[in-house]
PDB file of C-alpha atoms in Angstrom:
ATOM      1  CA  UNK A   3     -17.717 -36.345 -12.301  1.00  0.00           C
ATOM      2  CA  UNK A   4     -17.073 -32.643 -13.589  1.00  0.00           C
ATOM      3  CA  UNK A   5     -15.384 -30.504 -11.268  1.00  0.00           C
ATOM      4  CA  UNK A   6     -16.988 -27.420 -10.206  1.00  0.00           C
ATOM      5  CA  UNK A   7     -16.056 -24.413 -11.628  1.00  0.00           C
ATOM      6  CA  UNK A   8     -13.743 -22.176  -9.684  1.00  0.00           C
ATOM      7  CA  UNK A   9     -15.007 -19.014  -7.908  1.00  0.00           C
ATOM      8  CA  UNK A  10     -12.356 -16.011  -9.522  1.00  0.00           C
ATOM      9  CA  UNK A  11     -13.159 -12.728  -7.696  1.00  0.00           C
ATOM     10  CA  UNK A  12     -11.539  -9.336  -9.152  1.00  0.00           C
ATOM     11  CA  UNK A  13      -9.788  -5.870  -7.440  1.00  0.00           C
ATOM     12  CA  UNK A  14      -9.063  -2.945  -8.745  1.00  0.00           C
ATOM     13  CA  UNK A  15      -5.782  -1.938  -6.774  1.00  0.00           C
ATOM     14  CA  UNK A  16      -5.429   1.148  -6.693  1.00  0.00           C
ATOM     15  CA  UNK A  17      -2.495   3.596  -4.688  1.00  0.00           C
ATOM     16  CA  UNK A  18      -4.415   5.528  -1.707  1.00  0.00           C
ATOM     17  CA  UNK A  19      -7.245   7.252  -0.783  1.00  0.00           C
ATOM     18  CA  UNK A  20      -9.240   8.524   2.147  1.00  0.00           C
ATOM     19  CA  UNK A  21     -11.397  11.068   1.064  1.00  0.00           C
ATOM     20  CA  UNK A  22     -14.883   9.940  -0.145  1.00  0.00           C
ATOM     21  CA  UNK A  23     -14.592  11.534  -3.642  1.00  0.00           C
ATOM     22  CA  UNK A  24     -12.496   8.492  -5.014  1.00  0.00           C
ATOM     23  CA  UNK A  25     -14.171   6.195  -2.710  1.00  0.00           C
ATOM     24  CA  UNK A  26     -16.857   6.747  -4.548  1.00  0.00           C
ATOM     25  CA  UNK A  27     -15.139   7.140  -7.982  1.00  0.00           C
ATOM     26  CA  UNK A  28     -13.867   3.570  -7.467  1.00  0.00           C
ATOM     27  CA  UNK A  29     -17.298   2.094  -6.616  1.00  0.00           C
ATOM     28  CA  UNK A  30     -18.194   3.283  -9.731  1.00  0.00           C
ATOM     29  CA  UNK A  31     -15.510   2.140 -11.428  1.00  0.00           C
ATOM     30  CA  UNK A  32     -16.579  -1.456  -9.574  1.00  0.00           C
ATOM     31  CA  UNK A  33     -20.135  -1.080 -10.790  1.00  0.00           C
ATOM     32  CA  UNK A  34     -19.209  -0.317 -14.305  1.00  0.00           C
ATOM     33  CA  UNK A  35     -16.848  -3.425 -15.214  1.00  0.00           C
ATOM     34  CA  UNK A  36     -19.594  -6.004 -13.047  1.00  0.00           C
ATOM     35  CA  UNK A  37     -21.667  -4.916 -15.936  1.00  0.00           C
ATOM     36  CA  UNK A  38     -18.940  -6.095 -18.626  1.00  0.00           C
ATOM     37  CA  UNK A  39     -19.072  -9.333 -20.761  1.00  0.00           C
ATOM     38  CA  UNK A  40     -15.771 -10.042 -19.162  1.00  0.00           C
ATOM     39  CA  UNK A  41     -16.675 -10.078 -16.010  1.00  0.00           C
ATOM     40  CA  UNK A  42     -19.421 -12.719 -16.522  1.00  0.00           C
ATOM     41  CA  UNK A  43     -16.855 -15.215 -15.255  1.00  0.00           C
ATOM     42  CA  UNK A  44     -16.226 -13.114 -12.334  1.00  0.00           C
ATOM     43  CA  UNK A  45     -18.607 -13.655  -8.824  1.00  0.00           C
ATOM     44  CA  UNK A  46     -16.776 -10.733  -7.029  1.00  0.00           C
ATOM     45  CA  UNK A  47     -15.236  -7.271  -7.816  1.00  0.00           C
ATOM     46  CA  UNK A  48     -13.947  -5.312  -5.630  1.00  0.00           C
ATOM     47  CA  UNK A  49     -11.548  -2.389  -4.813  1.00  0.00           C
ATOM     48  CA  UNK A  50      -8.206  -1.951  -2.720  1.00  0.00           C
ATOM     49  CA  UNK A  51      -5.110   0.094  -2.036  1.00  0.00           C
ATOM     50  CA  UNK A  52      -1.973  -0.604  -2.025  1.00  0.00           C
ATOM     51  CA  UNK A  53      -1.023   1.969   0.554  1.00  0.00           C
ATOM     52  CA  UNK A  54      -2.946   4.608   2.569  1.00  0.00           C
ATOM     53  CA  UNK A  55      -6.715   3.589   2.563  1.00  0.00           C
ATOM     54  CA  UNK A  56      -9.385   0.594   3.281  1.00  0.00           C
ATOM     55  CA  UNK A  57     -10.275  -2.026   2.420  1.00  0.00           C
ATOM     56  CA  UNK A  58      -6.635  -2.607   1.889  1.00  0.00           C
ATOM     57  CA  UNK A  59      -5.360  -5.328  -0.059  1.00  0.00           C
ATOM     58  CA  UNK A  60      -4.083  -7.253   2.552  1.00  0.00           C
ATOM     59  CA  UNK A  61      -7.571  -6.977   4.227  1.00  0.00           C
ATOM     60  CA  UNK A  62      -9.259  -7.696   0.332  1.00  0.00           C
ATOM     61  CA  UNK A  63      -7.235 -10.924   0.063  1.00  0.00           C
ATOM     62  CA  UNK A  64      -7.763 -12.348   3.526  1.00  0.00           C
ATOM     63  CA  UNK A  65     -11.418 -11.383   2.821  1.00  0.00           C
ATOM     64  CA  UNK A  66     -11.266 -13.212  -0.181  1.00  0.00           C
ATOM     65  CA  UNK A  67      -9.805 -16.248   1.206  1.00  0.00           C
ATOM     66  CA  UNK A  68     -12.135 -16.633   3.829  1.00  0.00           C
ATOM     67  CA  UNK A  69     -14.587 -16.589   1.714  1.00  0.00           C
ATOM     68  CA  UNK A  70     -13.524 -19.559  -0.192  1.00  0.00           C
ATOM     69  CA  UNK A  71     -12.417 -18.149  -3.697  1.00  0.00           C
ATOM     70  CA  UNK A  72     -10.107 -20.379  -5.818  1.00  0.00           C
ATOM     71  CA  UNK A  73      -9.039 -17.139  -7.947  1.00  0.00           C
ATOM     72  CA  UNK A  74      -7.953 -13.260  -7.466  1.00  0.00           C
ATOM     73  CA  UNK A  75      -7.259 -11.252 -10.566  1.00  0.00           C
ATOM     74  CA  UNK A  76      -6.066  -8.410 -10.005  1.00  0.00           C
ATOM     75  CA  UNK A  77      -5.873  -4.851 -12.468  1.00  0.00           C
ATOM     76  CA  UNK A  78      -3.497  -1.934 -10.797  1.00  0.00           C
ATOM     77  CA  UNK A  79      -5.013   1.104 -11.714  1.00  0.00           C
ATOM     78  CA  UNK A  80      -1.280   3.211 -11.446  1.00  0.00           C
ATOM     79  CA  UNK A  81      -0.190   5.862 -13.848  1.00  0.00           C
ATOM     80  CA  UNK A  82       2.665   6.361 -13.446  1.00  0.00           C
ATOM     81  CA  UNK A  83       3.937   2.784 -13.364  1.00  0.00           C
ATOM     82  CA  UNK A  84       7.915   2.380 -11.525  1.00  0.00           C
ATOM     83  CA  UNK A  85       9.897  -0.342 -13.163  1.00  0.00           C
ATOM     84  CA  UNK A  86       9.571  -1.912  -9.223  1.00  0.00           C
ATOM     85  CA  UNK A  87       5.738  -1.583  -9.134  1.00  0.00           C
ATOM     86  CA  UNK A  88       4.853  -5.377 -10.291  1.00  0.00           C
ATOM     87  CA  UNK A  89       7.944  -6.791  -8.330  1.00  0.00           C
ATOM     88  CA  UNK A  90       7.406  -5.583  -4.771  1.00  0.00           C
ATOM     89  CA  UNK A  91       3.524  -6.784  -5.528  1.00  0.00           C
ATOM     90  CA  UNK A  92       4.972 -10.133  -6.320  1.00  0.00           C
ATOM     91  CA  UNK A  93       7.041 -10.300  -3.443  1.00  0.00           C
ATOM     92  CA  UNK A  94       4.508  -8.892  -0.733  1.00  0.00           C
ATOM     93  CA  UNK A  95       1.383 -11.348  -2.016  1.00  0.00           C
ATOM     94  CA  UNK A  96       3.917 -14.651  -2.323  1.00  0.00           C
ATOM     95  CA  UNK A  97       4.611 -13.604   1.884  1.00  0.00           C
ATOM     96  CA  UNK A  98       0.955 -12.890   2.600  1.00  0.00           C
ATOM     97  CA  UNK A  99       0.424 -16.250   0.838  1.00  0.00           C
ATOM     98  CA  UNK A 100       3.347 -18.098   3.142  1.00  0.00           C
ATOM     99  CA  UNK A 101       1.890 -16.772   6.026  1.00  0.00           C
ATOM    100  CA  UNK A 102      -1.350 -18.108   4.843  1.00  0.00           C
ATOM    101  CA  UNK A 103      -0.715 -21.042   3.615  1.00  0.00           C
ATOM    102  CA  UNK A 104      -3.928 -22.524   4.305  1.00  0.00           C
ATOM    103  CA  UNK A 105      -6.452 -21.559   1.005  1.00  0.00           C
ATOM    104  CA  UNK A 106      -5.081 -18.621  -0.773  1.00  0.00           C
ATOM    105  CA  UNK A 107      -5.940 -18.319  -3.419  1.00  0.00           C
ATOM    106  CA  UNK A 108      -4.267 -18.529  -7.027  1.00  0.00           C
ATOM    107  CA  UNK A 109      -3.507 -14.824  -7.736  1.00  0.00           C
ATOM    108  CA  UNK A 110      -2.903 -13.295 -10.975  1.00  0.00           C
ATOM    109  CA  UNK A 111      -1.796  -9.468 -11.688  1.00  0.00           C
ATOM    110  CA  UNK A 112      -3.255  -8.493 -14.947  1.00  0.00           C
ATOM    111  CA  UNK A 113      -0.989  -5.510 -16.609  1.00  0.00           C
ATOM    112  CA  UNK A 114      -0.549  -1.755 -15.955  1.00  0.00           C
ATOM    113  CA  UNK A 115      -2.973   0.375 -17.638  1.00  0.00           C
ATOM    114  CA  UNK A 116       0.050   1.915 -20.028  1.00  0.00           C
ATOM    115  CA  UNK A 117       0.808  -1.635 -21.160  1.00  0.00           C
ATOM    116  CA  UNK A 118      -2.872  -2.629 -22.715  1.00  0.00           C
ATOM    117  CA  UNK A 119      -3.665  -2.386 -26.961  1.00  0.00           C
ATOM    118  CA  UNK A 120      -6.816   0.724 -25.915  1.00  0.00           C
ATOM    119  CA  UNK A 121      -4.397   2.889 -23.993  1.00  0.00           C
ATOM    120  CA  UNK A 122      -3.139   4.466 -27.056  1.00  0.00           C
ATOM    121  CA  UNK A 123      -6.959   5.050 -27.968  1.00  0.00           C
ATOM    122  CA  UNK A 124      -7.526   6.791 -24.040  1.00  0.00           C
ATOM    123  CA  UNK A 125      -4.743   9.033 -24.600  1.00  0.00           C
ATOM    124  CA  UNK A 126      -5.973  10.169 -27.723  1.00  0.00           C
ATOM    125  CA  UNK A 127      -9.300  10.893 -26.614  1.00  0.00           C
ATOM    126  CA  UNK A 128      -8.046  12.906 -23.818  1.00  0.00           C
ATOM    127  CA  UNK A 129      -6.579  14.430 -25.892  1.00  0.00           C
ATOM    128  CA  UNK A 130      -9.391  15.891 -28.178  1.00  0.00           C
ATOM    129  CA  UNK A 131     -11.220  16.146 -24.979  1.00  0.00           C
ATOM    130  CA  UNK A 132      -8.637  18.467 -23.330  1.00  0.00           C
ATOM    131  CA  UNK A 133      -8.977  20.660 -26.760  1.00  0.00           C
ATOM    132  CA  UNK A 134     -12.862  20.905 -26.312  1.00  0.00           C
ATOM    133  CA  UNK A 135     -12.470  22.056 -22.172  1.00  0.00           C
ATOM    134  CA  UNK A 136     -12.667  25.784 -21.203  1.00  0.00           C
ATOM    135  CA  UNK A 137     -10.032  27.467 -20.565  1.00  0.00           C
ATOM    136  CA  UNK A 138      -9.206  27.774 -16.638  1.00  0.00           C
ATOM    137  CA  UNK A 139     -10.125  30.891 -15.510  1.00  0.00           C
ATOM    138  CA  UNK A 140      -8.132  34.017 -13.838  1.00  0.00           C
ATOM    139  CA  UNK A 141      -7.361  33.203  -9.596  1.00  0.00           C
ATOM    140  CA  UNK A 142      -9.429  35.351  -7.750  1.00  0.00           C
ATOM    141  CA  UNK A 143      -8.057  37.518  -5.126  1.00  0.00           C
ATOM    142  CA  UNK A 144      -6.182  34.679  -2.650  1.00  0.00           C
ATOM    143  CA  UNK A 145      -6.442  35.172   0.832  1.00  0.00           C
ATOM    144  CA  UNK A 146      -3.936  34.490   3.397  1.00  0.00           C
ATOM    145  CA  UNK A 147      -4.284  31.163   4.827  1.00  0.00           C
ATOM    146  CA  UNK A 148      -2.232  29.684   7.932  1.00  0.00           C
ATOM    147  CA  UNK A 149      -1.015  26.433   9.122  1.00  0.00           C
ATOM    148  CA  UNK A 150      -0.737  24.706  12.074  1.00  0.00           C
ATOM    149  CA  UNK A 151       2.687  23.587  12.859  1.00  0.00           C
ATOM    150  CA  UNK A 152       2.025  20.718  14.491  1.00  0.00           C
ATOM    151  CA  UNK A 153       3.615  19.377  17.808  1.00  0.00           C
ATOM    152  CA  UNK A 154       4.667  15.717  17.901  1.00  0.00           C
ATOM    153  CA  UNK A 155       7.107  13.312  19.997  1.00  0.00           C
ATOM    154  CA  UNK A 156       7.494  10.926  17.409  1.00  0.00           C
ATOM    155  CA  UNK A 157       8.222  10.544  13.551  1.00  0.00           C
ATOM    156  CA  UNK A 158       8.438   7.619  11.386  1.00  0.00           C
ATOM    157  CA  UNK A 159      10.218   7.796   8.719  1.00  0.00           C
ATOM    158  CA  UNK A 160       9.785   5.004   5.702  1.00  0.00           C
ATOM    159  CA  UNK A 161      12.338   4.307   3.271  1.00  0.00           C
ATOM    160  CA  UNK A 162      11.342   4.591  -0.103  1.00  0.00           C
ATOM    161  CA  UNK A 163      14.759   3.727  -1.961  1.00  0.00           C
ATOM    162  CA  UNK A 164      15.428   1.295  -4.662  1.00  0.00           C
ATOM    163  CA  UNK A 165      15.527  -1.998  -2.207  1.00  0.00           C
ATOM    164  CA  UNK A 166      12.971  -0.375   0.303  1.00  0.00           C
ATOM    165  CA  UNK A 167      10.609  -0.491  -2.627  1.00  0.00           C
ATOM    166  CA  UNK A 168      11.485  -3.822  -4.534  1.00  0.00           C
ATOM    167  CA  UNK A 169      10.843  -5.366  -0.706  1.00  0.00           C
ATOM    168  CA  UNK A 170       7.646  -3.922  -0.429  1.00  0.00           C
ATOM    169  CA  UNK A 171       7.577  -0.637   1.511  1.00  0.00           C
ATOM    170  CA  UNK A 172       4.468   0.764  -0.059  1.00  0.00           C
ATOM    171  CA  UNK A 173       2.412  -1.300   1.629  1.00  0.00           C
ATOM    172  CA  UNK A 174       4.299  -0.978   4.964  1.00  0.00           C
ATOM    173  CA  UNK A 175       3.428   2.708   4.225  1.00  0.00           C
ATOM    174  CA  UNK A 176      -0.415   1.825   3.708  1.00  0.00           C
ATOM    175  CA  UNK A 177      -0.135  -0.366   6.713  1.00  0.00           C
ATOM    176  CA  UNK A 178       1.558   2.830   9.068  1.00  0.00           C
ATOM    177  CA  UNK A 179      -1.335   5.058   7.389  1.00  0.00           C
ATOM    178  CA  UNK A 180      -4.410   3.349   8.240  1.00  0.00           C
ATOM    179  CA  UNK A 181      -2.946   2.270  12.021  1.00  0.00           C
ATOM    180  CA  UNK A 182      -2.264   6.223  12.109  1.00  0.00           C
ATOM    181  CA  UNK A 183      -5.842   6.654  11.785  1.00  0.00           C
ATOM    182  CA  UNK A 184      -7.315   3.639  13.020  1.00  0.00           C
ATOM    183  CA  UNK A 185      -5.528   4.446  16.832  1.00  0.00           C
ATOM    184  CA  UNK A 186      -5.084   8.520  16.801  1.00  0.00           C
ATOM    185  CA  UNK A 187      -1.624   8.553  16.527  1.00  0.00           C
ATOM    186  CA  UNK A 188      -0.853  12.052  16.392  1.00  0.00           C
ATOM    187  CA  UNK A 189      -2.941  12.896  18.533  1.00  0.00           C
ATOM    188  CA  UNK A 190      -2.048   9.934  21.218  1.00  0.00           C
ATOM    189  CA  UNK A 191       1.315   9.367  22.849  1.00  0.00           C
ATOM    190  CA  UNK A 192       2.853  12.836  22.434  1.00  0.00           C
ATOM    191  CA  UNK A 193       1.705  12.723  18.879  1.00  0.00           C
ATOM    192  CA  UNK A 194       3.233  10.931  15.838  1.00  0.00           C
ATOM    193  CA  UNK A 195       4.085  12.205  12.341  1.00  0.00           C
ATOM    194  CA  UNK A 196       5.135   9.694   9.412  1.00  0.00           C
ATOM    195  CA  UNK A 197       6.780  10.614   6.143  1.00  0.00           C
ATOM    196  CA  UNK A 198       8.151   8.833   3.206  1.00  0.00           C
ATOM    197  CA  UNK A 199      12.014   9.633   2.168  1.00  0.00           C
ATOM    198  CA  UNK A 200      14.543   8.410   0.736  1.00  0.00           C
ATOM    199  CA  UNK A 201      17.144   5.751   1.243  1.00  0.00           C
ATOM    200  CA  UNK A 202      17.819   5.294   4.950  1.00  0.00           C
ATOM    201  CA  UNK A 203      21.317   3.830   4.711  1.00  0.00           C
ATOM    202  CA  UNK A 204      21.115  -0.333   5.591  1.00  0.00           C
ATOM    203  CA  UNK A 205      19.884  -1.052   1.651  1.00  0.00           C
ATOM    204  CA  UNK A 206      20.214  -4.820   2.215  1.00  0.00           C
ATOM    205  CA  UNK A 207      17.959  -4.844   5.355  1.00  0.00           C
ATOM    206  CA  UNK A 208      15.094  -3.509   3.290  1.00  0.00           C
ATOM    207  CA  UNK A 209      12.211  -2.832   4.220  1.00  0.00           C
ATOM    208  CA  UNK A 210      13.655  -0.292   6.254  1.00  0.00           C
ATOM    209  CA  UNK A 211      11.904   2.206   9.044  1.00  0.00           C
ATOM    210  CA  UNK A 212      13.547   4.309  11.064  1.00  0.00           C
ATOM    211  CA  UNK A 213      11.464   6.001  14.312  1.00  0.00           C
ATOM    212  CA  UNK A 214      12.646   9.197  16.064  1.00  0.00           C
ATOM    213  CA  UNK A 215      13.969  10.971  18.238  1.00  0.00           C
ATOM    214  CA  UNK A 216      15.784   7.725  18.881  1.00  0.00           C
ATOM    215  CA  UNK A 217      16.906   7.410  15.593  1.00  0.00           C
ATOM    216  CA  UNK A 218      16.034   3.751  16.055  1.00  0.00           C
ATOM    217  CA  UNK A 219      16.120   1.606  12.678  1.00  0.00           C
ATOM    218  CA  UNK A 220      14.310  -1.261  12.168  1.00  0.00           C
ATOM    219  CA  UNK A 221      15.025  -3.658   9.088  1.00  0.00           C
ATOM    220  CA  UNK A 222      13.326  -6.385   7.351  1.00  0.00           C
ATOM    221  CA  UNK A 223       9.422  -4.953   8.586  1.00  0.00           C
ATOM    222  CA  UNK A 224       6.506  -6.601   7.636  1.00  0.00           C
ATOM    223  CA  UNK A 225       3.013  -5.673   8.828  1.00  0.00           C
ATOM    224  CA  UNK A 226       3.528  -8.059  12.008  1.00  0.00           C
ATOM    225  CA  UNK A 227       6.639  -6.605  12.805  1.00  0.00           C
ATOM    226  CA  UNK A 228       4.977  -3.333  12.676  1.00  0.00           C
ATOM    227  CA  UNK A 229       2.264  -3.258  15.054  1.00  0.00           C
ATOM    228  CA  UNK A 230       4.988  -4.216  17.388  1.00  0.00           C
ATOM    229  CA  UNK A 231       6.783  -0.941  16.876  1.00  0.00           C
ATOM    230  CA  UNK A 232       3.325   0.624  17.327  1.00  0.00           C
ATOM    231  CA  UNK A 233       2.629  -0.466  19.971  1.00  0.00           C
ATOM    232  CA  UNK A 234       5.969  -0.904  21.745  1.00  0.00           C
ATOM    233  CA  UNK A 235       7.458   2.138  20.853  1.00  0.00           C
ATOM    234  CA  UNK A 236       5.232   4.572  19.604  1.00  0.00           C
ATOM    235  CA  UNK A 237       3.035   4.255  22.512  1.00  0.00           C
ATOM    236  CA  UNK A 238       5.010   2.623  25.060  1.00  0.00           C
ATOM    237  CA  UNK A 239       8.131   4.752  24.386  1.00  0.00           C
ATOM    238  CA  UNK A 240      10.438   1.904  24.525  1.00  0.00           C
ATOM    239  CA  UNK A 241      12.381   0.617  21.457  1.00  0.00           C
ATOM    240  CA  UNK A 242      11.176  -2.576  20.196  1.00  0.00           C
ATOM    241  CA  UNK A 243      14.866  -4.526  21.454  1.00  0.00           C
ATOM    242  CA  UNK A 244      14.646  -7.665  19.559  1.00  0.00           C
ATOM    243  CA  UNK A 245      13.538  -5.924  16.171  1.00  0.00           C
ATOM    244  CA  UNK A 246      16.022  -2.606  16.422  1.00  0.00           C
ATOM    245  CA  UNK A 247      19.687  -3.045  14.045  1.00  0.00           C
ATOM    246  CA  UNK A 248      22.096  -0.372  16.440  1.00  0.00           C
ATOM    247  CA  UNK A 249      24.822   1.189  14.763  1.00  0.00           C
ATOM    248  CA  UNK A 250      27.834  -0.027  13.798  1.00  0.00           C
ATOM    249  CA  UNK A 251      31.042  -0.240  11.888  1.00  0.00           C
ATOM    250  CA  UNK A 252      30.217  -3.766  10.565  1.00  0.00           C
ATOM    251  CA  UNK A 253      27.896  -5.283   8.183  1.00  0.00           C
ATOM    252  CA  UNK A 254      24.856  -6.490   9.474  1.00  0.00           C
ATOM    253  CA  UNK A 255      22.485  -9.097   8.148  1.00  0.00           C
ATOM    254  CA  UNK A 256      19.143  -9.585   8.297  1.00  0.00           C
ATOM    255  CA  UNK A 257      17.547 -11.563  11.175  1.00  0.00           C
TER     256      UNK A 257
END
């Protein structure tokens, strides 16, 4: 008795996008990939984001798991690629598989664009196209533009230091930004702004976020914890007592 062929899906993986134009561009890339000979074994081709934008990678992976796919092939579209990228991507996928062990698909991560043999030819073609492009015209007289200084009761800092990046802080950033748009956090409960930041200090508690004005530190944060922080701290104004790490002179460890 022969075993049925595995059901395979592919995901073009980008960092973030909120406007319509980049979504349309990625949809075009998906359509082009579906027409290639290499995609003959792939039943589903889609795109997803590791940071801000929908669908998130977690949402896409869960959709494919629920649809019964056996394998998911990820095609990263990242340029430039920091050395930690594949490390944190590997870690977060392993964590998701542990959290949802029933039928989690085998996941394969393709090489980054710069590692592909055709990348040199792509650069050469880009150089030739740039040489033939028209020059940038002089700037038209600019009118003065103003900016609104947003009123906000809270600011959430998401650490982007080395250990936090390695622990998947980019995924947390995307989860936060998507929640900020979905829940209209900029305009409710006094308003909340978010920002990436360099090292926040307690590196061994990675990934770390900090919520102001209280300055509350949260460590080892995952999506479920972040949802609690949003619901209880940001929207209700109460730091999440069992998740907060209070400042102390002695070392603290992930709970």
